[in-house]
mmCIF file of C-alpha atoms and ligand atoms in Angstrom:
data_model
loop_
_atom_site.group_PDB
_atom_site.id
_atom_site.type_symbol
_atom_site.label_atom_id
_atom_site.label_comp_id
_atom_site.label_asym_id
_atom_site.label_seq_id
_atom_site.Cartn_x
_atom_site.Cartn_y
_atom_site.Cartn_z
ATOM 1 C CA UNK A 1 89.255 55.808 138.747
ATOM 2 C CA UNK A 2 89.999 59.346 138.973
ATOM 3 C CA UNK A 3 93.359 61.143 139.903
ATOM 4 C CA UNK A 4 92.354 61.693 143.571
ATOM 5 C CA UNK A 5 91.760 58.229 144.183
ATOM 6 C CA UNK A 6 95.476 57.768 142.356
ATOM 7 C CA UNK A 7 97.324 59.849 144.140
ATOM 8 C CA UNK A 8 96.305 58.568 147.782
ATOM 9 C CA UNK A 9 96.353 54.901 146.330
ATOM 10 C CA UNK A 10 99.979 56.193 145.505
ATOM 11 C CA UNK A 11 100.633 57.821 149.347
ATOM 12 C CA UNK A 12 99.503 54.378 150.354
ATOM 13 C CA UNK A 13 102.315 52.696 148.486
ATOM 14 C CA UNK A 14 105.711 53.620 150.441
ATOM 15 C CA UNK A 15 107.417 51.257 148.154
ATOM 16 C CA UNK A 16 106.295 52.794 144.524
ATOM 17 C CA UNK A 17 107.053 56.562 146.101
ATOM 18 C CA UNK A 18 110.774 55.668 147.259
ATOM 19 C CA UNK A 19 111.638 53.515 143.726
ATOM 20 C CA UNK A 20 109.574 56.471 141.819
ATOM 21 C CA UNK A 21 111.809 58.960 143.734
ATOM 22 C CA UNK A 22 115.245 56.872 143.453
ATOM 23 C CA UNK A 23 114.609 56.501 139.492
ATOM 24 C CA UNK A 24 114.275 60.075 139.279
ATOM 25 C CA UNK A 25 117.390 61.368 141.505
ATOM 26 C CA UNK A 26 119.292 58.836 139.505
ATOM 27 C CA UNK A 27 118.356 59.586 136.014
ATOM 28 C CA UNK A 28 118.391 63.184 136.772
ATOM 29 C CA UNK A 29 122.301 62.917 138.114
ATOM 30 C CA UNK A 30 123.140 60.418 135.107
ATOM 31 C CA UNK A 31 121.367 63.485 132.679
ATOM 32 C CA UNK A 32 123.907 65.726 134.919
ATOM 33 C CA UNK A 33 126.874 63.555 134.908
ATOM 34 C CA UNK A 34 127.229 62.665 138.402
ATOM 35 C CA UNK A 35 126.944 59.291 138.050
ATOM 36 C CA UNK A 36 128.395 56.654 135.631
ATOM 37 C CA UNK A 37 125.354 54.361 134.102
ATOM 38 C CA UNK A 38 126.090 51.506 136.578
ATOM 39 C CA UNK A 39 125.849 54.583 139.800
ATOM 40 C CA UNK A 40 122.673 55.353 138.734
ATOM 41 C CA UNK A 41 121.296 51.621 137.936
ATOM 42 C CA UNK A 42 123.243 51.572 142.324
ATOM 43 C CA UNK A 43 121.513 54.314 143.568
ATOM 44 C CA UNK A 44 118.581 53.441 142.399
ATOM 45 C CA UNK A 45 118.474 50.162 144.056
ATOM 46 C CA UNK A 46 119.766 51.385 147.450
ATOM 47 C CA UNK A 47 118.054 54.851 147.306
ATOM 48 C CA UNK A 48 114.576 52.514 146.246
ATOM 49 C CA UNK A 49 115.439 50.261 149.650
ATOM 50 C CA UNK A 50 116.612 53.701 152.304
ATOM 51 C CA UNK A 51 113.110 55.657 150.961
ATOM 52 C CA UNK A 52 110.755 52.739 150.508
ATOM 53 C CA UNK A 53 111.455 51.415 153.927
ATOM 54 C CA UNK A 54 112.446 54.679 155.763
ATOM 55 C CA UNK A 55 110.657 57.469 154.728
ATOM 56 C CA UNK A 56 111.835 60.962 155.688
ATOM 57 C CA UNK A 57 113.808 59.620 158.380
ATOM 58 C CA UNK A 58 116.317 57.752 156.888
ATOM 59 C CA UNK A 59 115.903 59.326 152.842
ATOM 60 C CA UNK A 60 116.752 63.395 154.054
ATOM 61 C CA UNK A 61 120.364 62.759 155.257
ATOM 62 C CA UNK A 62 121.011 60.149 152.213
ATOM 63 C CA UNK A 63 119.412 62.957 150.262
ATOM 64 C CA UNK A 64 121.512 65.613 152.218
ATOM 65 C CA UNK A 65 124.522 63.895 151.382
ATOM 66 C CA UNK A 66 124.182 62.964 148.335
ATOM 67 C CA UNK A 67 123.130 66.182 147.412
ATOM 68 C CA UNK A 68 125.568 67.801 149.031
ATOM 69 C CA UNK A 69 128.701 65.484 148.038
ATOM 70 C CA UNK A 70 127.563 66.287 144.229
ATOM 71 C CA UNK A 71 127.579 70.090 145.071
ATOM 72 C CA UNK A 72 131.245 70.375 146.505
ATOM 73 C CA UNK A 73 132.467 67.419 143.622
ATOM 74 C CA UNK A 74 130.821 69.667 140.456
ATOM 75 C CA UNK A 75 132.736 72.869 142.449
ATOM 76 C CA UNK A 76 135.586 70.889 142.708
ATOM 77 C CA UNK A 77 135.480 69.949 139.194
ATOM 78 C CA UNK A 78 137.597 72.444 137.412
ATOM 79 C CA UNK A 79 140.604 72.818 140.431
ATOM 80 C CA UNK A 80 140.902 69.408 140.393
ATOM 81 C CA UNK A 81 142.211 69.042 136.963
ATOM 82 C CA UNK A 82 146.114 68.889 137.561
ATOM 83 C CA UNK A 83 144.847 65.725 139.371
ATOM 84 C CA UNK A 84 142.478 63.648 136.899
ATOM 85 C CA UNK A 85 145.889 61.559 136.286
ATOM 86 C CA UNK A 86 146.181 60.542 140.637
ATOM 87 C CA UNK A 87 143.091 59.818 141.286
ATOM 88 C CA UNK A 88 141.404 56.920 139.327
ATOM 89 C CA UNK A 89 138.055 58.986 139.721
ATOM 90 C CA UNK A 90 136.807 62.556 139.086
ATOM 91 C CA UNK A 91 133.563 63.742 139.649
ATOM 92 C CA UNK A 92 131.389 60.640 138.048
ATOM 93 C CA UNK A 93 129.935 58.644 140.493
ATOM 94 C CA UNK A 94 130.654 54.648 139.573
ATOM 95 C CA UNK A 95 128.525 51.236 141.168
ATOM 96 C CA UNK A 96 131.715 50.955 143.552
ATOM 97 C CA UNK A 97 131.398 54.149 144.957
ATOM 98 C CA UNK A 98 128.048 54.172 145.186
ATOM 99 C CA UNK A 99 128.102 51.362 147.468
ATOM 100 C CA UNK A 100 131.274 52.030 149.081
ATOM 101 C CA UNK A 101 129.664 55.328 150.492
ATOM 102 C CA UNK A 102 126.063 54.103 150.163
ATOM 103 C CA UNK A 103 125.636 50.418 151.357
ATOM 104 C CA UNK A 104 125.428 50.065 155.196
ATOM 105 C CA UNK A 105 122.491 53.034 154.701
ATOM 106 C CA UNK A 106 120.806 49.755 153.240
ATOM 107 C CA UNK A 107 121.894 48.022 155.787
ATOM 108 C CA UNK A 108 120.973 50.099 158.540
ATOM 109 C CA UNK A 109 117.446 50.740 157.413
ATOM 110 C CA UNK A 110 116.421 47.216 157.067
ATOM 111 C CA UNK A 111 117.639 45.887 160.364
ATOM 112 C CA UNK A 112 116.066 49.103 162.120
ATOM 113 C CA UNK A 113 112.672 47.511 160.479
ATOM 114 C CA UNK A 114 113.708 44.611 162.348
ATOM 115 C CA UNK A 115 114.319 46.340 165.375
ATOM 116 C CA UNK A 116 113.552 49.678 165.193
ATOM 117 C CA UNK A 117 116.213 50.621 168.347
ATOM 118 C CA UNK A 118 116.970 54.740 167.541
ATOM 119 C CA UNK A 119 120.745 53.597 168.320
ATOM 120 C CA UNK A 120 120.667 51.867 164.326
ATOM 121 C CA UNK A 121 119.803 54.997 163.531
ATOM 122 C CA UNK A 122 122.783 57.280 165.062
ATOM 123 C CA UNK A 123 125.083 54.371 163.479
ATOM 124 C CA UNK A 124 123.445 55.153 159.874
ATOM 125 C CA UNK A 125 123.853 59.183 160.459
ATOM 126 C CA UNK A 126 127.670 57.894 162.219
ATOM 127 C CA UNK A 127 128.095 56.390 158.558
ATOM 128 C CA UNK A 128 126.904 58.688 156.508
ATOM 129 C CA UNK A 129 128.965 61.258 158.696
ATOM 130 C CA UNK A 130 132.497 60.042 157.743
ATOM 131 C CA UNK A 131 131.645 59.599 153.994
ATOM 132 C CA UNK A 132 130.820 62.394 153.745
ATOM 133 C CA UNK A 133 134.049 64.205 155.644
ATOM 134 C CA UNK A 134 135.907 62.197 153.027
ATOM 135 C CA UNK A 135 134.390 63.499 150.658
ATOM 136 C CA UNK A 136 134.620 67.221 151.434
ATOM 137 C CA UNK A 137 138.022 66.893 152.870
ATOM 138 C CA UNK A 138 139.468 65.586 149.530
ATOM 139 C CA UNK A 139 137.224 67.934 147.456
ATOM 140 C CA UNK A 140 137.920 70.979 149.356
ATOM 141 C CA UNK A 141 141.653 70.030 150.244
ATOM 142 C CA UNK A 142 142.446 69.971 146.211
ATOM 143 C CA UNK A 143 140.542 73.013 145.454
ATOM 144 C CA UNK A 144 143.749 75.313 145.910
ATOM 145 C CA UNK A 145 147.478 75.272 146.378
ATOM 146 C CA UNK A 146 147.520 74.356 150.287
ATOM 147 C CA UNK A 147 150.458 72.486 151.968
ATOM 148 C CA UNK A 148 149.837 68.335 152.296
ATOM 149 C CA UNK A 149 151.591 66.379 154.840
ATOM 150 C CA UNK A 150 151.614 62.994 154.986
ATOM 151 C CA UNK A 151 149.221 61.579 157.458
ATOM 152 C CA UNK A 152 151.789 58.905 158.751
ATOM 153 C CA UNK A 153 155.145 60.666 158.603
ATOM 154 C CA UNK A 154 153.774 64.050 159.273
ATOM 155 C CA UNK A 155 156.318 65.115 156.169
ATOM 156 C CA UNK A 156 155.577 66.967 153.011
ATOM 157 C CA UNK A 157 153.357 65.338 150.457
ATOM 158 C CA UNK A 158 151.946 65.888 147.249
ATOM 159 C CA UNK A 159 148.588 67.215 147.092
ATOM 160 C CA UNK A 160 146.387 65.046 146.179
ATOM 161 C CA UNK A 161 148.465 61.884 147.178
ATOM 162 C CA UNK A 162 145.911 58.969 149.138
ATOM 163 C CA UNK A 163 146.626 59.274 152.994
ATOM 164 C CA UNK A 164 147.557 63.620 152.312
ATOM 165 C CA UNK A 165 146.536 65.895 155.012
ATOM 166 C CA UNK A 166 146.305 69.678 155.225
ATOM 167 C CA UNK A 167 144.132 72.329 157.217
ATOM 168 C CA UNK A 168 141.974 72.762 154.052
ATOM 169 C CA UNK A 169 141.257 69.206 153.764
ATOM 170 C CA UNK A 170 141.029 69.228 157.739
ATOM 171 C CA UNK A 171 138.183 72.193 156.989
ATOM 172 C CA UNK A 172 135.972 70.289 154.508
ATOM 173 C CA UNK A 173 135.819 66.620 156.755
ATOM 174 C CA UNK A 174 134.069 69.168 159.497
ATOM 175 C CA UNK A 175 131.439 70.741 157.195
ATOM 176 C CA UNK A 176 130.603 67.213 155.613
ATOM 177 C CA UNK A 177 129.747 66.598 159.038
ATOM 178 C CA UNK A 178 128.411 69.574 160.179
ATOM 179 C CA UNK A 179 125.733 69.279 157.263
ATOM 180 C CA UNK A 180 124.666 65.423 158.056
ATOM 181 C CA UNK A 181 124.296 66.209 162.097
ATOM 182 C CA UNK A 182 122.130 68.650 160.491
ATOM 183 C CA UNK A 183 120.033 66.861 157.708
ATOM 184 C CA UNK A 184 118.394 64.354 160.670
ATOM 185 C CA UNK A 185 118.917 67.067 162.933
ATOM 186 C CA UNK A 186 114.305 66.908 163.846
ATOM 187 C CA UNK A 187 114.498 62.768 164.669
ATOM 188 C CA UNK A 188 117.480 63.395 167.375
ATOM 189 C CA UNK A 189 115.765 62.443 170.557
ATOM 190 C CA UNK A 190 119.299 63.027 172.258
ATOM 191 C CA UNK A 191 120.515 66.586 174.193
ATOM 192 C CA UNK A 192 121.913 68.637 170.865
ATOM 193 C CA UNK A 193 125.078 69.456 171.943
ATOM 194 C CA UNK A 194 125.895 65.396 172.169
ATOM 195 C CA UNK A 195 124.203 64.684 169.272
ATOM 196 C CA UNK A 196 126.427 66.786 167.859
ATOM 197 C CA UNK A 197 129.888 66.293 169.181
ATOM 198 C CA UNK A 198 129.085 62.267 168.226
ATOM 199 C CA UNK A 199 128.221 62.958 164.872
ATOM 200 C CA UNK A 200 131.142 65.460 164.273
ATOM 201 C CA UNK A 201 133.633 63.428 166.119
ATOM 202 C CA UNK A 202 132.762 60.018 164.165
ATOM 203 C CA UNK A 203 132.657 60.955 160.858
ATOM 204 C CA UNK A 204 136.316 62.884 161.858
ATOM 205 C CA UNK A 205 137.627 59.324 163.309
ATOM 206 C CA UNK A 206 136.339 57.706 159.967
ATOM 207 C CA UNK A 207 137.902 60.516 157.550
ATOM 208 C CA UNK A 208 141.312 59.667 159.836
ATOM 209 C CA UNK A 209 141.284 55.632 159.615
ATOM 210 C CA UNK A 210 140.378 56.654 155.581
ATOM 211 C CA UNK A 211 143.782 58.584 155.818
ATOM 212 C CA UNK A 212 146.012 56.684 157.646
ATOM 213 C CA UNK A 213 144.728 53.568 155.050
ATOM 214 C CA UNK A 214 145.400 55.558 152.510
ATOM 215 C CA UNK A 215 148.990 56.650 153.987
ATOM 216 C CA UNK A 216 149.433 52.659 154.490
ATOM 217 C CA UNK A 217 148.052 49.892 153.010
ATOM 218 C CA UNK A 218 145.984 51.458 149.853
ATOM 219 C CA UNK A 219 147.315 50.417 146.214
ATOM 220 C CA UNK A 220 149.137 52.846 144.584
ATOM 221 C CA UNK A 221 150.180 51.604 141.031
ATOM 222 C CA UNK A 222 153.102 52.971 139.018
ATOM 223 C CA UNK A 223 152.808 54.444 135.462
ATOM 224 C CA UNK A 224 155.409 51.977 133.352
ATOM 225 C CA UNK A 225 155.449 55.266 131.213
ATOM 226 C CA UNK A 226 156.175 58.374 132.891
ATOM 227 C CA UNK A 227 156.960 57.045 136.613
ATOM 228 C CA UNK A 228 153.476 58.962 137.509
ATOM 229 C CA UNK A 229 152.044 56.998 141.287
ATOM 230 C CA UNK A 230 148.597 56.155 140.726
ATOM 231 C CA UNK A 231 145.136 55.566 141.934
ATOM 232 C CA UNK A 232 144.694 53.880 137.773
ATOM 233 C CA UNK A 233 144.793 50.972 136.452
ATOM 234 C CA UNK A 234 145.558 52.661 133.498
ATOM 235 C CA UNK A 235 148.327 55.686 132.783
ATOM 236 C CA UNK A 236 149.289 57.167 129.410
ATOM 237 C CA UNK A 237 147.091 53.955 127.199
ATOM 238 C CA UNK A 238 149.128 51.572 129.167
ATOM 239 C CA UNK A 239 148.243 49.253 132.369
ATOM 240 C CA UNK A 240 150.393 50.248 135.833
ATOM 241 C CA UNK A 241 151.904 48.420 137.438
ATOM 242 C CA UNK A 242 151.534 47.721 140.758
ATOM 243 C CA UNK A 243 154.117 50.058 142.943
ATOM 244 C CA UNK A 244 153.039 49.511 146.345
ATOM 245 C CA UNK A 245 149.770 48.934 148.925
ATOM 246 C CA UNK A 246 147.299 45.596 148.750
ATOM 247 C CA UNK A 247 145.868 44.522 145.817
ATOM 248 C CA UNK A 248 142.641 44.568 147.116
ATOM 249 C CA UNK A 249 142.703 48.065 149.441
ATOM 250 C CA UNK A 250 141.532 50.566 146.729
ATOM 251 C CA UNK A 251 139.912 53.970 147.605
ATOM 252 C CA UNK A 252 136.681 51.878 147.860
ATOM 253 C CA UNK A 253 137.424 49.993 149.756
ATOM 254 C CA UNK A 254 138.832 52.396 152.375
ATOM 255 C CA UNK A 255 136.206 54.239 151.766
ATOM 256 C CA UNK A 256 133.613 51.387 152.656
ATOM 257 C CA UNK A 257 136.230 51.219 155.710
ATOM 258 C CA UNK A 258 136.109 54.922 156.433
ATOM 259 C CA UNK A 259 132.007 54.202 157.131
ATOM 260 C CA UNK A 260 132.166 51.015 159.187
ATOM 261 C CA UNK A 261 134.465 53.312 161.708
ATOM 262 C CA UNK A 262 132.451 56.439 161.663
ATOM 263 C CA UNK A 263 129.084 53.615 162.746
ATOM 264 C CA UNK A 264 131.701 51.681 164.780
ATOM 265 C CA UNK A 265 132.699 54.902 166.780
ATOM 266 C CA UNK A 266 128.839 56.183 167.441
ATOM 267 C CA UNK A 267 128.695 52.668 169.113
ATOM 268 C CA UNK A 268 131.579 52.817 171.397
ATOM 269 C CA UNK A 269 130.892 56.674 172.720
ATOM 270 C CA UNK A 270 127.153 55.263 172.687
ATOM 271 C CA UNK A 271 128.410 52.332 175.177
ATOM 272 C CA UNK A 272 130.718 54.910 177.006
ATOM 273 C CA UNK A 273 127.814 57.256 177.871
ATOM 274 C CA UNK A 274 125.166 55.362 178.735
HETATM 275 ZN ZN1 ZN B 318 151.622 57.480 132.786
#
């Protein structure tokens, strides 16, 4: 088989292209320390599903989310050093994080295979918008010293604490939603103003719900050595005790909830507007 035949037979097989692209992205991200080993394996699985079944229409927004989230995380990483004892995870993403942020993408692309209704694509973009908003809010909100408030009590709180909100975090979230809205723009048949409002609003609602859950029910541990409140299981080399919140409501669980909230918001607005 000559090269031309090989290429044309490859292009007939979306699964082969999808899995190759997913493998490349996962391996490069692992080498760049954007993903842990488990994170690379899960993004390979998720990427294969979305790229193979979804083609460019579904792949571009997911890649945009991944690329820009990693970019802002890498930039934020140097600034975030001082929070590393509070946050459970820093910029290297593991399988829990990959699935918390992306499992809905795989879900919607498969649903769309059987029921090719554009609403599922919008729900997908809404869910991506929410997780992008959350990522950007955290990264931009902790990049510089800034006044941070607890989203529920509106009292001043430590920068980087769960449920903390700030003006720079809000602007970061907004940027995160706008990037996702742009990434899908070629495949949208709605009024463009309505579309942008829909995706930005849904993403912000998702990020808001993320903050509310972070301020109320998210699991917080307390270090037995230094007494710091942390998302981490291990602090100062010792396992930290549960301090507040509910045991299974981890940061990953809340990110997944935010993704669902973004999609649900799109759904309800769509129902109201039609
Ligand atoms: Zn400690």
